[in-house]
Coordinates of C-alpha atoms in Angstrom, one line a residue:
Chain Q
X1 CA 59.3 57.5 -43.1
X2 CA 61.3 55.7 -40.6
X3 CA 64.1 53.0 -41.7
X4 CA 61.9 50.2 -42.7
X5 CA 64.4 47.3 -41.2
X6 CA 63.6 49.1 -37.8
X7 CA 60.2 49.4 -38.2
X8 CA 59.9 45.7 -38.3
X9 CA 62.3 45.4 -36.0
X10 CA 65.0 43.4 -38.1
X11 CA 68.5 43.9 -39.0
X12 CA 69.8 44.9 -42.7
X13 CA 71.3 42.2 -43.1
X14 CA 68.4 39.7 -42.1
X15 CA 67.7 37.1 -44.8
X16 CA 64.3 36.8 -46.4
X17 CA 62.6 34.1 -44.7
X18 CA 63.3 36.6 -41.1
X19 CA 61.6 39.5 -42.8
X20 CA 58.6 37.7 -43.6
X21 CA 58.4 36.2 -40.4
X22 CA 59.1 39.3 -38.6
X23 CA 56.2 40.9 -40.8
X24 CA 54.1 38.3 -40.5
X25 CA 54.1 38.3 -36.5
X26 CA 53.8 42.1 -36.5
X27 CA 50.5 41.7 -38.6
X28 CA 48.9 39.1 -36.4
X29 CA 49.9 41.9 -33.9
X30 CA 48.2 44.8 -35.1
X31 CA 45.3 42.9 -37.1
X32 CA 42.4 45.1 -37.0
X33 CA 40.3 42.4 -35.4
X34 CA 42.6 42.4 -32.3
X35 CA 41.1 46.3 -32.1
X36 CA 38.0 46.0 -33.8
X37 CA 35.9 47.6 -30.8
X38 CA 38.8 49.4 -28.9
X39 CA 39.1 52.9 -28.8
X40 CA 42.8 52.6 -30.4
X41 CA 41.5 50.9 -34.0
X42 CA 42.6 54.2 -35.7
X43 CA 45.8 54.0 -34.3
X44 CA 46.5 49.7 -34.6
X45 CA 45.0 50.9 -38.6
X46 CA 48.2 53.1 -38.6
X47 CA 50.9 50.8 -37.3
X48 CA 49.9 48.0 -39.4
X49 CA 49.6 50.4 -42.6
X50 CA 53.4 51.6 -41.5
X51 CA 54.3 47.7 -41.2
X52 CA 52.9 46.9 -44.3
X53 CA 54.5 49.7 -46.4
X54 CA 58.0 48.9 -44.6
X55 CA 57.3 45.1 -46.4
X56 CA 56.5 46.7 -49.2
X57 CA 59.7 49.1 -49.9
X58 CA 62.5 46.4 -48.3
X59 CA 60.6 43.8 -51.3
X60 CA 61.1 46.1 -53.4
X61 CA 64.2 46.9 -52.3
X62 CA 65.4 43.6 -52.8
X63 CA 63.9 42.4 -55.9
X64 CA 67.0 41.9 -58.3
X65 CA 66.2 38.9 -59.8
X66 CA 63.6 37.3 -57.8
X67 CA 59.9 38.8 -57.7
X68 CA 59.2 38.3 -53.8
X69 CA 55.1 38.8 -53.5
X70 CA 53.9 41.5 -51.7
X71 CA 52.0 41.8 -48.6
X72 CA 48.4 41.0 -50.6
X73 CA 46.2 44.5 -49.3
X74 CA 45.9 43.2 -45.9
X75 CA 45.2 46.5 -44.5
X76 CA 41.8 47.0 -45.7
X77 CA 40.8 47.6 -42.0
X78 CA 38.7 50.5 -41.5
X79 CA 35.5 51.0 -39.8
X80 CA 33.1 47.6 -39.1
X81 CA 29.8 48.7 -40.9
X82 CA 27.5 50.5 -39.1
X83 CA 23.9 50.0 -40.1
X84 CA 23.9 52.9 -42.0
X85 CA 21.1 55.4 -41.8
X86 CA 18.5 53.5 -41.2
X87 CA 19.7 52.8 -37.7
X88 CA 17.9 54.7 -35.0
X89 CA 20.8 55.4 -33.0
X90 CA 22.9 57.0 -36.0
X91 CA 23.8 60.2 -34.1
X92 CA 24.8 57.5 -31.1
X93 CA 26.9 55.2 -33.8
X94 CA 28.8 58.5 -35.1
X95 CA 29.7 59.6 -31.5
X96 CA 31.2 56.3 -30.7
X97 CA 33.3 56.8 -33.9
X98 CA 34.7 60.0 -32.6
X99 CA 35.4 58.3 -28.9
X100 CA 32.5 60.8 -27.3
X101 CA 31.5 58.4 -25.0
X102 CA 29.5 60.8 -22.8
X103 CA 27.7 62.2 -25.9
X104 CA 26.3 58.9 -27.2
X105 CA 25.9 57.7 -23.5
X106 CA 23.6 60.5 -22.8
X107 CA 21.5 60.1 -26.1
X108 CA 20.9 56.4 -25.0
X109 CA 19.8 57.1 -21.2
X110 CA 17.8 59.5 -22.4
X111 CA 16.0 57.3 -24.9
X112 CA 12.6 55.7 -23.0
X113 CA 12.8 52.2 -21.8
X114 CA 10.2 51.2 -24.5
X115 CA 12.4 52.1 -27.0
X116 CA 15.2 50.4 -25.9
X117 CA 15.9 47.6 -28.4
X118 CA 19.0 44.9 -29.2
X119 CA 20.5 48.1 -30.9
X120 CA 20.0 50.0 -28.1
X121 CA 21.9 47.2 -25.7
X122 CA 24.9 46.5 -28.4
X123 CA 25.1 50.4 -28.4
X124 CA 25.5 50.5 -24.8
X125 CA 27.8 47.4 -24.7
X126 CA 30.0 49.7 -27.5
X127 CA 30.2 52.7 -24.7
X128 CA 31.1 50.4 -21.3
X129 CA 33.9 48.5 -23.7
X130 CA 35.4 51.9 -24.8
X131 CA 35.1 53.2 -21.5
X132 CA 36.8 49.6 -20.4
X133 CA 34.0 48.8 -18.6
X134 CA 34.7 44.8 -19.6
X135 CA 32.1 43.5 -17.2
X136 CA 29.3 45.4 -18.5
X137 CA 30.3 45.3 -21.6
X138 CA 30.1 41.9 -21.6
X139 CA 26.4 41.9 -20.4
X140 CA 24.9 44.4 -22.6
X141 CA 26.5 42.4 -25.5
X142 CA 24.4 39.1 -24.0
X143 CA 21.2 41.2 -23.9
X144 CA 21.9 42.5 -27.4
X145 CA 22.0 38.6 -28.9
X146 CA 19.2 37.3 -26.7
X147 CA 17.4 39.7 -28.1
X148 CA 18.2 39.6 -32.1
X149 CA 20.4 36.7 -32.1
X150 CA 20.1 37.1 -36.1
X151 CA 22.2 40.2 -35.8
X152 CA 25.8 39.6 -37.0
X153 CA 27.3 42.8 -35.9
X154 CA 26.1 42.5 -32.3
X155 CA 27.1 38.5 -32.4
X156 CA 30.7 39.8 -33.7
X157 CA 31.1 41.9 -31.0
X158 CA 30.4 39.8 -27.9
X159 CA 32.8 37.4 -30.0
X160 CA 35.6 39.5 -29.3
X161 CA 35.0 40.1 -26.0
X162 CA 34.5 36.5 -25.3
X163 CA 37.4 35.6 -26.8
X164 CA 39.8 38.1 -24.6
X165 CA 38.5 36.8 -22.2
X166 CA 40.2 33.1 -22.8
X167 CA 42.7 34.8 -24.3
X168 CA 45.9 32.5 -24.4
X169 CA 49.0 34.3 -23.8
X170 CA 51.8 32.6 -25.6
X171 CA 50.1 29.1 -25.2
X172 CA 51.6 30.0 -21.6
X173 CA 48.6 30.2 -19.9
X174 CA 49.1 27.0 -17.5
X175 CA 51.0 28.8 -14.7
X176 CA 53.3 26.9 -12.2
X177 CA 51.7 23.4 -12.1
X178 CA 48.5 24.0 -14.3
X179 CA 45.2 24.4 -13.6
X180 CA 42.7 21.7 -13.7
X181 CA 40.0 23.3 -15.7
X182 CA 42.3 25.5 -18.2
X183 CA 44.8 22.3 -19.1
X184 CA 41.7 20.1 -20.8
X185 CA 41.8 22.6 -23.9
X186 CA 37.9 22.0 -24.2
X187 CA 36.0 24.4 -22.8
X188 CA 32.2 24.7 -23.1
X189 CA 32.6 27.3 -25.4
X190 CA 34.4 24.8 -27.6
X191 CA 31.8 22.3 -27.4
X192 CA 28.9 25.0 -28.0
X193 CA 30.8 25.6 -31.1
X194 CA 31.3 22.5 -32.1
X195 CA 28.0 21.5 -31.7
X196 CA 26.4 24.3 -33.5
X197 CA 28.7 23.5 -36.8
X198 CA 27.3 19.7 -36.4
X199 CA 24.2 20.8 -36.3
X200 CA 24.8 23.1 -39.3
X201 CA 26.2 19.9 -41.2
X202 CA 22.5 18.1 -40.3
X203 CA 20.9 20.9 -41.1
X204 CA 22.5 21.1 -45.0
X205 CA 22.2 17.6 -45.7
X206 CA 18.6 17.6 -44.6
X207 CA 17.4 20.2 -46.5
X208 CA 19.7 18.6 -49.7
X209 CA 18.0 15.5 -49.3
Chain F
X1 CA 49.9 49.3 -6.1
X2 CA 50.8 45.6 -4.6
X3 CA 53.3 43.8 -5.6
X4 CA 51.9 41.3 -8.8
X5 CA 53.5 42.9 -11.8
X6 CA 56.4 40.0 -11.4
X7 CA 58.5 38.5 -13.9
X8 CA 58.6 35.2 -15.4
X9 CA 62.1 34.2 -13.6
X10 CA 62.0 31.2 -16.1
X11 CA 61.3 32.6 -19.1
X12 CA 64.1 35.4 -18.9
X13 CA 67.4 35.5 -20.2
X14 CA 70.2 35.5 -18.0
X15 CA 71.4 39.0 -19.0
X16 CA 67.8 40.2 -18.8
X17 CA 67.2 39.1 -15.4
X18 CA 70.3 41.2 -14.4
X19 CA 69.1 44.0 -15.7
X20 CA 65.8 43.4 -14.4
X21 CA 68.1 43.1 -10.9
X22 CA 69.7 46.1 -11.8
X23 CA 66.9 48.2 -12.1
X24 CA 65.3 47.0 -8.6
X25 CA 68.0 47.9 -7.0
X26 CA 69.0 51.1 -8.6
X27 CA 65.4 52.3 -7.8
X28 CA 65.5 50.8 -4.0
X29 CA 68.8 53.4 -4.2
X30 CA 67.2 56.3 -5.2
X31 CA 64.5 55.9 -2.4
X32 CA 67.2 55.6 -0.1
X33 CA 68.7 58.9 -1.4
X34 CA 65.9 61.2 -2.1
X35 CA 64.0 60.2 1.2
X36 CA 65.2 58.1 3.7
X37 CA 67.1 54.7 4.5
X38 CA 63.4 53.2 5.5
X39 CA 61.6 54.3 2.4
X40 CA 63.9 51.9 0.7
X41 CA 61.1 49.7 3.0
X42 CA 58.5 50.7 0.4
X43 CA 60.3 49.4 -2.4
X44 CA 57.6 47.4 -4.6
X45 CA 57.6 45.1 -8.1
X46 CA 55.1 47.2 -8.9
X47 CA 57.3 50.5 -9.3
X48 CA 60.0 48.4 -10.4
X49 CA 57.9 48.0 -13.5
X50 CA 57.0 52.1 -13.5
X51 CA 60.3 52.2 -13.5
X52 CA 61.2 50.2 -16.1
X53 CA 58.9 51.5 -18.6
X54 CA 60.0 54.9 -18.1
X55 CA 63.5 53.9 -18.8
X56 CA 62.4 52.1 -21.9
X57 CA 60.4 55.2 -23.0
X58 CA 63.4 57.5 -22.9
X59 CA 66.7 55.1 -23.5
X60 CA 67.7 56.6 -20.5
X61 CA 69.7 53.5 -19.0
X62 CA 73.2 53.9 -19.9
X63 CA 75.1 50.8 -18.8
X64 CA 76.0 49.0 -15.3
X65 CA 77.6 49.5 -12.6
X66 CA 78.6 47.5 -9.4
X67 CA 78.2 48.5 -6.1
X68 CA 76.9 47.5 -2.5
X69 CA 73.2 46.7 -1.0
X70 CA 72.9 49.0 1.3
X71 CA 70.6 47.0 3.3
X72 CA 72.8 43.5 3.3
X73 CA 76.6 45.0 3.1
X74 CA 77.7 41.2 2.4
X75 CA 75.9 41.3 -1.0
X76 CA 77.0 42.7 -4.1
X77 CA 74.6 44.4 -6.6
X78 CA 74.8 45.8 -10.1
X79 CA 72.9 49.0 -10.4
X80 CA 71.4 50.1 -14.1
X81 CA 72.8 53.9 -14.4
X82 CA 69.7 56.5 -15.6
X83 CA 70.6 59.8 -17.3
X84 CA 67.0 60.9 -16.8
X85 CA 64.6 61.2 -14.1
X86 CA 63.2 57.9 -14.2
X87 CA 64.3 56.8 -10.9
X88 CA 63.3 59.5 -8.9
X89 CA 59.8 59.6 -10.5
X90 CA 58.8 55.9 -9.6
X91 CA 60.6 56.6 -6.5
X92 CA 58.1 59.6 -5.6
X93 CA 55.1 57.1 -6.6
X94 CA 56.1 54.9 -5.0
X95 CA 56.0 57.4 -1.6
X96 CA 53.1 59.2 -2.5
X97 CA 51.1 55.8 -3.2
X98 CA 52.4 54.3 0.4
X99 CA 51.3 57.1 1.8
X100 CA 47.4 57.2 0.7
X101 CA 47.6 53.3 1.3
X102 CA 48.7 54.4 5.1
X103 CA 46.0 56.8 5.4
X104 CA 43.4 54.8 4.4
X105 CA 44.6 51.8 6.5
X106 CA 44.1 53.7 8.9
X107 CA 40.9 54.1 8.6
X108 CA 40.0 50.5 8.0
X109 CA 42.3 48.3 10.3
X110 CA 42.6 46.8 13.4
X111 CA 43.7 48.8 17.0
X112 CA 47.3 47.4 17.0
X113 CA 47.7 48.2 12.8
X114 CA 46.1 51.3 13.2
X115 CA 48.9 52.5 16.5
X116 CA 51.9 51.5 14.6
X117 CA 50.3 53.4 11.2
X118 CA 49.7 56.5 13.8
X119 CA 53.5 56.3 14.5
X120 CA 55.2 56.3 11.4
X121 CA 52.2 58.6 9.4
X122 CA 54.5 61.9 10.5
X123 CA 57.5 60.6 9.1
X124 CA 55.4 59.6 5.5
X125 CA 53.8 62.9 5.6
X126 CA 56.9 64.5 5.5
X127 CA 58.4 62.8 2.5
X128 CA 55.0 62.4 0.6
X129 CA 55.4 66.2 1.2
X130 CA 58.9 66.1 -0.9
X131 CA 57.5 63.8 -3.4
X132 CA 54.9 66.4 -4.0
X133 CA 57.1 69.0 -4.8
X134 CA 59.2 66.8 -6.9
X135 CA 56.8 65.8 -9.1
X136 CA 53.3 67.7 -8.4
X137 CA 51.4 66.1 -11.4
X138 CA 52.0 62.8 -9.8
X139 CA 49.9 63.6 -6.1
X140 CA 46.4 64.3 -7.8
X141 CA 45.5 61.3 -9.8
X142 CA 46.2 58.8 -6.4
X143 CA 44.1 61.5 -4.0
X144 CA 41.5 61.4 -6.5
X145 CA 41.3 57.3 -6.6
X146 CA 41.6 56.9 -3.0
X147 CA 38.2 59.4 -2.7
X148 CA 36.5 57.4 -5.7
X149 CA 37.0 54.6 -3.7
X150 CA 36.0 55.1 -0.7
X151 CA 32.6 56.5 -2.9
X152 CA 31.9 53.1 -5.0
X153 CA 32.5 51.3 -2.1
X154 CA 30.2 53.3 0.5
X155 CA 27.4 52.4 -2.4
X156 CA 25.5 49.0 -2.0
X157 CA 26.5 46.6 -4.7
X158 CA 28.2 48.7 -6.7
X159 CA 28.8 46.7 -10.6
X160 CA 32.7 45.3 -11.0
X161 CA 33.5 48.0 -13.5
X162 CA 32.4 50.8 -11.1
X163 CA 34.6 49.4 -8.2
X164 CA 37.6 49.0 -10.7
X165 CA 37.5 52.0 -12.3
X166 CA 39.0 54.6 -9.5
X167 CA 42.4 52.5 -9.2
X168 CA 42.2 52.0 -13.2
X169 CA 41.7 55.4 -14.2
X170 CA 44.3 56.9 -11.6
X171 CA 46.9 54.6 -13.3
X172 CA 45.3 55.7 -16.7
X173 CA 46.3 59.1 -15.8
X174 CA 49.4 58.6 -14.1
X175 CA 50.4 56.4 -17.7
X176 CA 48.9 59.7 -19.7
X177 CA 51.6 61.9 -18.5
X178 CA 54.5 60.4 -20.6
X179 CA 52.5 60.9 -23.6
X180 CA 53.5 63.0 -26.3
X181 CA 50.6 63.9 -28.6
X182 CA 47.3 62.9 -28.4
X183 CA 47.2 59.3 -29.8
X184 CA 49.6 58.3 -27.6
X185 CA 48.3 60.1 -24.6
X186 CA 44.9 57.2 -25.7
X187 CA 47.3 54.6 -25.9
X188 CA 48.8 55.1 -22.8
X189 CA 45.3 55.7 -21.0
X190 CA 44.2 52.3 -22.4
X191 CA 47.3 50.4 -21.2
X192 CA 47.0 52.1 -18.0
X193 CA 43.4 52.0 -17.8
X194 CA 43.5 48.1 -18.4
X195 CA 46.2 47.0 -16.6
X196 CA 45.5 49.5 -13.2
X197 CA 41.7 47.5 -13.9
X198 CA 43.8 44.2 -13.8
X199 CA 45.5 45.2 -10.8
X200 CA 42.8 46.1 -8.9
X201 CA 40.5 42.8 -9.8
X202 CA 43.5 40.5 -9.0
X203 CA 43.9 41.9 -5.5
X204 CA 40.3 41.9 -5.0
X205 CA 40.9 38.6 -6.1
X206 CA 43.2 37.6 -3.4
X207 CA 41.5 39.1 -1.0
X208 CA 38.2 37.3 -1.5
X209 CA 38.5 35.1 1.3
X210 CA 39.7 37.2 3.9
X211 CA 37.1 40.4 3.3
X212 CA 34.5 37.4 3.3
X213 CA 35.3 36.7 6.7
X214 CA 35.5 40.0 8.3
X215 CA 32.7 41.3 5.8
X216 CA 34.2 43.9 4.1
X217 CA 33.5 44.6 0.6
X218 CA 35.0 43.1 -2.4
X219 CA 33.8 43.2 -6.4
X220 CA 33.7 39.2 -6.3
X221 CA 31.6 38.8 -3.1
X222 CA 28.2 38.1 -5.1
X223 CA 29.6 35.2 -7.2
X224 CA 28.4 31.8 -6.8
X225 CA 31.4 28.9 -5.8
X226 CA 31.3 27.1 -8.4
X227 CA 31.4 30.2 -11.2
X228 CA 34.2 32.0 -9.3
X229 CA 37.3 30.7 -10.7
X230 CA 36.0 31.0 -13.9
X231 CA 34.7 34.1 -13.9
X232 CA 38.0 35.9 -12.3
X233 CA 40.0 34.2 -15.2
X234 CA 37.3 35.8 -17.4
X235 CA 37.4 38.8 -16.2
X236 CA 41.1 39.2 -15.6
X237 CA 41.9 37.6 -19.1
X238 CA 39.9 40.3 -20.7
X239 CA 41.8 43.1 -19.2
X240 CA 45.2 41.6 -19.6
X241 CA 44.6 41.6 -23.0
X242 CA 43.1 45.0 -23.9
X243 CA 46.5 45.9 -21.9
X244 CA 48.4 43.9 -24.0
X245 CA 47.1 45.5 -27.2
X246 CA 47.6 48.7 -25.9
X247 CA 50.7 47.9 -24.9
X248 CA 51.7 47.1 -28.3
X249 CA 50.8 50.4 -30.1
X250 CA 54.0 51.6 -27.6
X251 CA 57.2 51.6 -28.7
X252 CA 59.5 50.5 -26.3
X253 CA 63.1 51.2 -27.0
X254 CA 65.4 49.1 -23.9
X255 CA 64.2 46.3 -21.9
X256 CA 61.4 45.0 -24.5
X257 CA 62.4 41.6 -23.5
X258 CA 61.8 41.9 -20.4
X259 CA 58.5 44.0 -20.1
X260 CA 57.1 41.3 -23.1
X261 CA 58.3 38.5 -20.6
X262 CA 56.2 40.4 -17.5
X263 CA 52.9 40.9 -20.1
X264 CA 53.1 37.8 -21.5
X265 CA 54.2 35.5 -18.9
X266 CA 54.7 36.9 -15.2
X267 CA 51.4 38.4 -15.3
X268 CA 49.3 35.6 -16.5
X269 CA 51.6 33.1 -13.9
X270 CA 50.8 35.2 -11.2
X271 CA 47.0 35.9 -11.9
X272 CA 46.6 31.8 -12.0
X273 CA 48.5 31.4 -8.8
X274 CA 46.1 33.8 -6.8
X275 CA 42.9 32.4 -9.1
X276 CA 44.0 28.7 -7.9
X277 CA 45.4 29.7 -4.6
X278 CA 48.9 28.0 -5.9
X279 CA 51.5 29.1 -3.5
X280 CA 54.2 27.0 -4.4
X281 CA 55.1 29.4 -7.4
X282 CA 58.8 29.0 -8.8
X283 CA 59.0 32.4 -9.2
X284 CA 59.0 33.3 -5.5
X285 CA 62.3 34.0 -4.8
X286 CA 63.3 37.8 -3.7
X287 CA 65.3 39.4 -6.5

């Protein structure tokens, strides 16, 4: 394994409070829901499994007299769960694993439009966003919701996508002088959200009451 | 390639934005040697970045060195010295790009544009034609996207994904080359694949108006007034950051301050000034 100062980027000599920093910004880095639908998960999985066992030793490393904690298991990425058997698009769910794109693509044109279900959609969404396809993505994601809107896999997905697309680089997203609609930092998104958790508070005392 | 992979001037640090210097005009110098004096016409931001990447890639800049601009005698420049090949190979994408952008503006411009392109197409031919045998791999990947192209666009309506994807995936493969093993040939495919996606959109982008009036095509052309603005932040926001993530399974051994400014900073600065139509951008200035 490779010098564990370098792989989080630090000097030797760096004290403490810089190691954890520099570890801690590296794990917001390769968090595994930055990747959770890209085609590099495996890898990001990797990195921040090499990051974490870098913290680890140069802890260890340094614990003469003072028990530093460690990094509290935040690696336990892997895989978001798939349905499981039951799905009907397992063959389709276990080619997307393996990046075979055009494999599970071809299972789901191939499947007849009355048997093309929120799973179906998501499942399409899954092969445009691994293909890049963004756009479409995006849109299959919709369909998926509208169509199960119960479905918390589906919803988690078009999550992510919505939220890289108002991704915030650096809190740096103004440019030159700003623009009107980006500086308000309230977008409708924001209000949706925060109507949906009032309405979750109504919703709980009601049904205490 | 067009010129909006910029820096964050602002955000730099000073020694940074030398060396940032110092590559553009090391690379404008190597055009001028392996081609001609008027390739170093072709010199873009764009390559500048190629460029730089390799460079990082490879820790193949070794130090600084003063010299002259060639083009302005009265100014001094600092040039970044590469042990590697990293200067001629942007400089032979940069030719063999400029001259697939000269064949198809010939194809698609006015009388006058398409008499001067006539003229100088020989002398491109010829170096394209050096490029070629420089670096072979480099020539197939730009053919390919210029055909693609032309394809989507011939199509009625084609989806935003579909009209991105020929200038994405040829940057997805020219990124794939420097890969070393197969995870990193992904990585590099995604980076590319999202930010040659980003590049694409953002021209489009800037283009809007203009292809409205004439009538050519372009990917935004079916979006309502109102939605637009937000819709090309949407879109572009979601590509910048796939890149970024892919961008940050690389490791990058010189310049990481820089190319981190130009992912974090220059490109978002520059994607709101064409998005808002902001031309006074502080960032304007000619390196």
């Amino acid at each position: 394994m490779n010098n564990p100062y370098d792989v989080l980027g630090v000097s030797p000599n760096a004290s403490d409070d810089e190691i954890k920093k520099a570890y801690r910004d590296l794990a917001k880095k390769y968090h595994p829901d930055n990747y959770a639908d890209s085609p590099l998960a495996d890898l990001a999985e990797q990195k921040m499994k090499e990051v974490n066992e870098a913290y680890d030793q140069i802890n260890n490393m340094r614990q003469k007299g003072k028990g530093t904690g460690s990094t509290g298991g935040a690696g336990s990425a892997g895989g978001y769960s798939s349905n499981g058997s039951s799905s009907q698009f397992y063959s389709v769910r276990i080619y997307i694993q393996r990046n075979m794109i055009k494999e599970a693509e071809q299972v789901l044109d191939s499947t007849p439009e009355g048997n093309r279900t929120a799973e179906w959609h998501f499942l399409k969404g899954m092969c445009a966003f691994r293909k890049g396809w963004n756009d479409q993505a995006t849109q299959y994601f919709t369909t998926a919701c509208n169509m199960d809107p119960n479905n918390q896999e589906y919803r988690a997905a078009m999550n992510r996508s919505q939220g890289q697309q108002s991704y915030n680089y650096g809190g740096y997203n103004t440019g030159s002088n700003g623009s009107p609609t980006q500086s308000t930092g309230c977008s409708c998104c924001d209000i949706c959200a925060a109507y949906l958790c009032a309405d979750c508070l109504c919703s709980c005392c009601r049904s205490g009451c | 390639m067009f010129g909006y992979l910029r820096i964050q001037k602002s955000e730099l640090l000073v020694r940074e934005y030398e060396a940032y210097k110092a590559v553009y005009c090391g690379l404008c110098k190597q055009l001028g040697k392996d081609y001609s004096f008027f390739t170093r016409l072709i010199l873009s931001y764009d390559c500048t970045f190629y460029a730089m990447i390799l460079m990082s890639l490879e820790r193949s800049c070794k130090g600084f060195y003063n010299g002259r601009c060639k083009c302005n005698p009265l100014k001094k420049c600092q040039y970044a010295r590469c042990e590697s090949d990293s200067y001629s190979k942007a400089a032979a994408f940069s030719v063999i790009s400029a001259y697939y952008k000269l064949l198809d503006d010939l194809s698609d411009s006015g009388f006058f544009k398409r008499l001067a392109v006539r003229i100088i197409k020989p002398f491109f031919k010829h170096w394209h034609k050096k490029a070629v045998k420089r670096y072979p791999e480099l020539d197939p990947p730009v053919e390919e996207m210029m055909r693609a192209q032309r394809d989507v666009e011939a199509r009625d309506d084609p989806e935003i994904d579909a009209a991105a994807h020929p200038t994405a995936a040829m940057l997805a493969a020219v990124f794939s080359l420097e890969a070393k093993d197969e995870g990193q040939k992904r990585v590099f495919y995604e980076f590319g694949y999202q930010l040659g996606r980003w590049i694409y959109l953002i021209d489009a982008a800037d283009d809007l108006e203009k292809d409205k009036k004439r009538g050519n095509f372009n990917p935004f052309n079916g979006i309502a007034d109102e939605e637009l603005q937000d819709y090309e932040t949407s879109v572009l926001n979601q590509s910048l950051a796939r890149a970024y993530d892919a961008y940050n399974l690389i490791t990058f051994i010189d310049f990481k301050g820089i190319l981190d400014n130009m992912m974090l900073y220059g490109f978002p600065s520059k994607q709101n000034a064409v998005i808002y139509r902001n031309e006074e951008e502080n960032n304007e200035q000619p390196v």
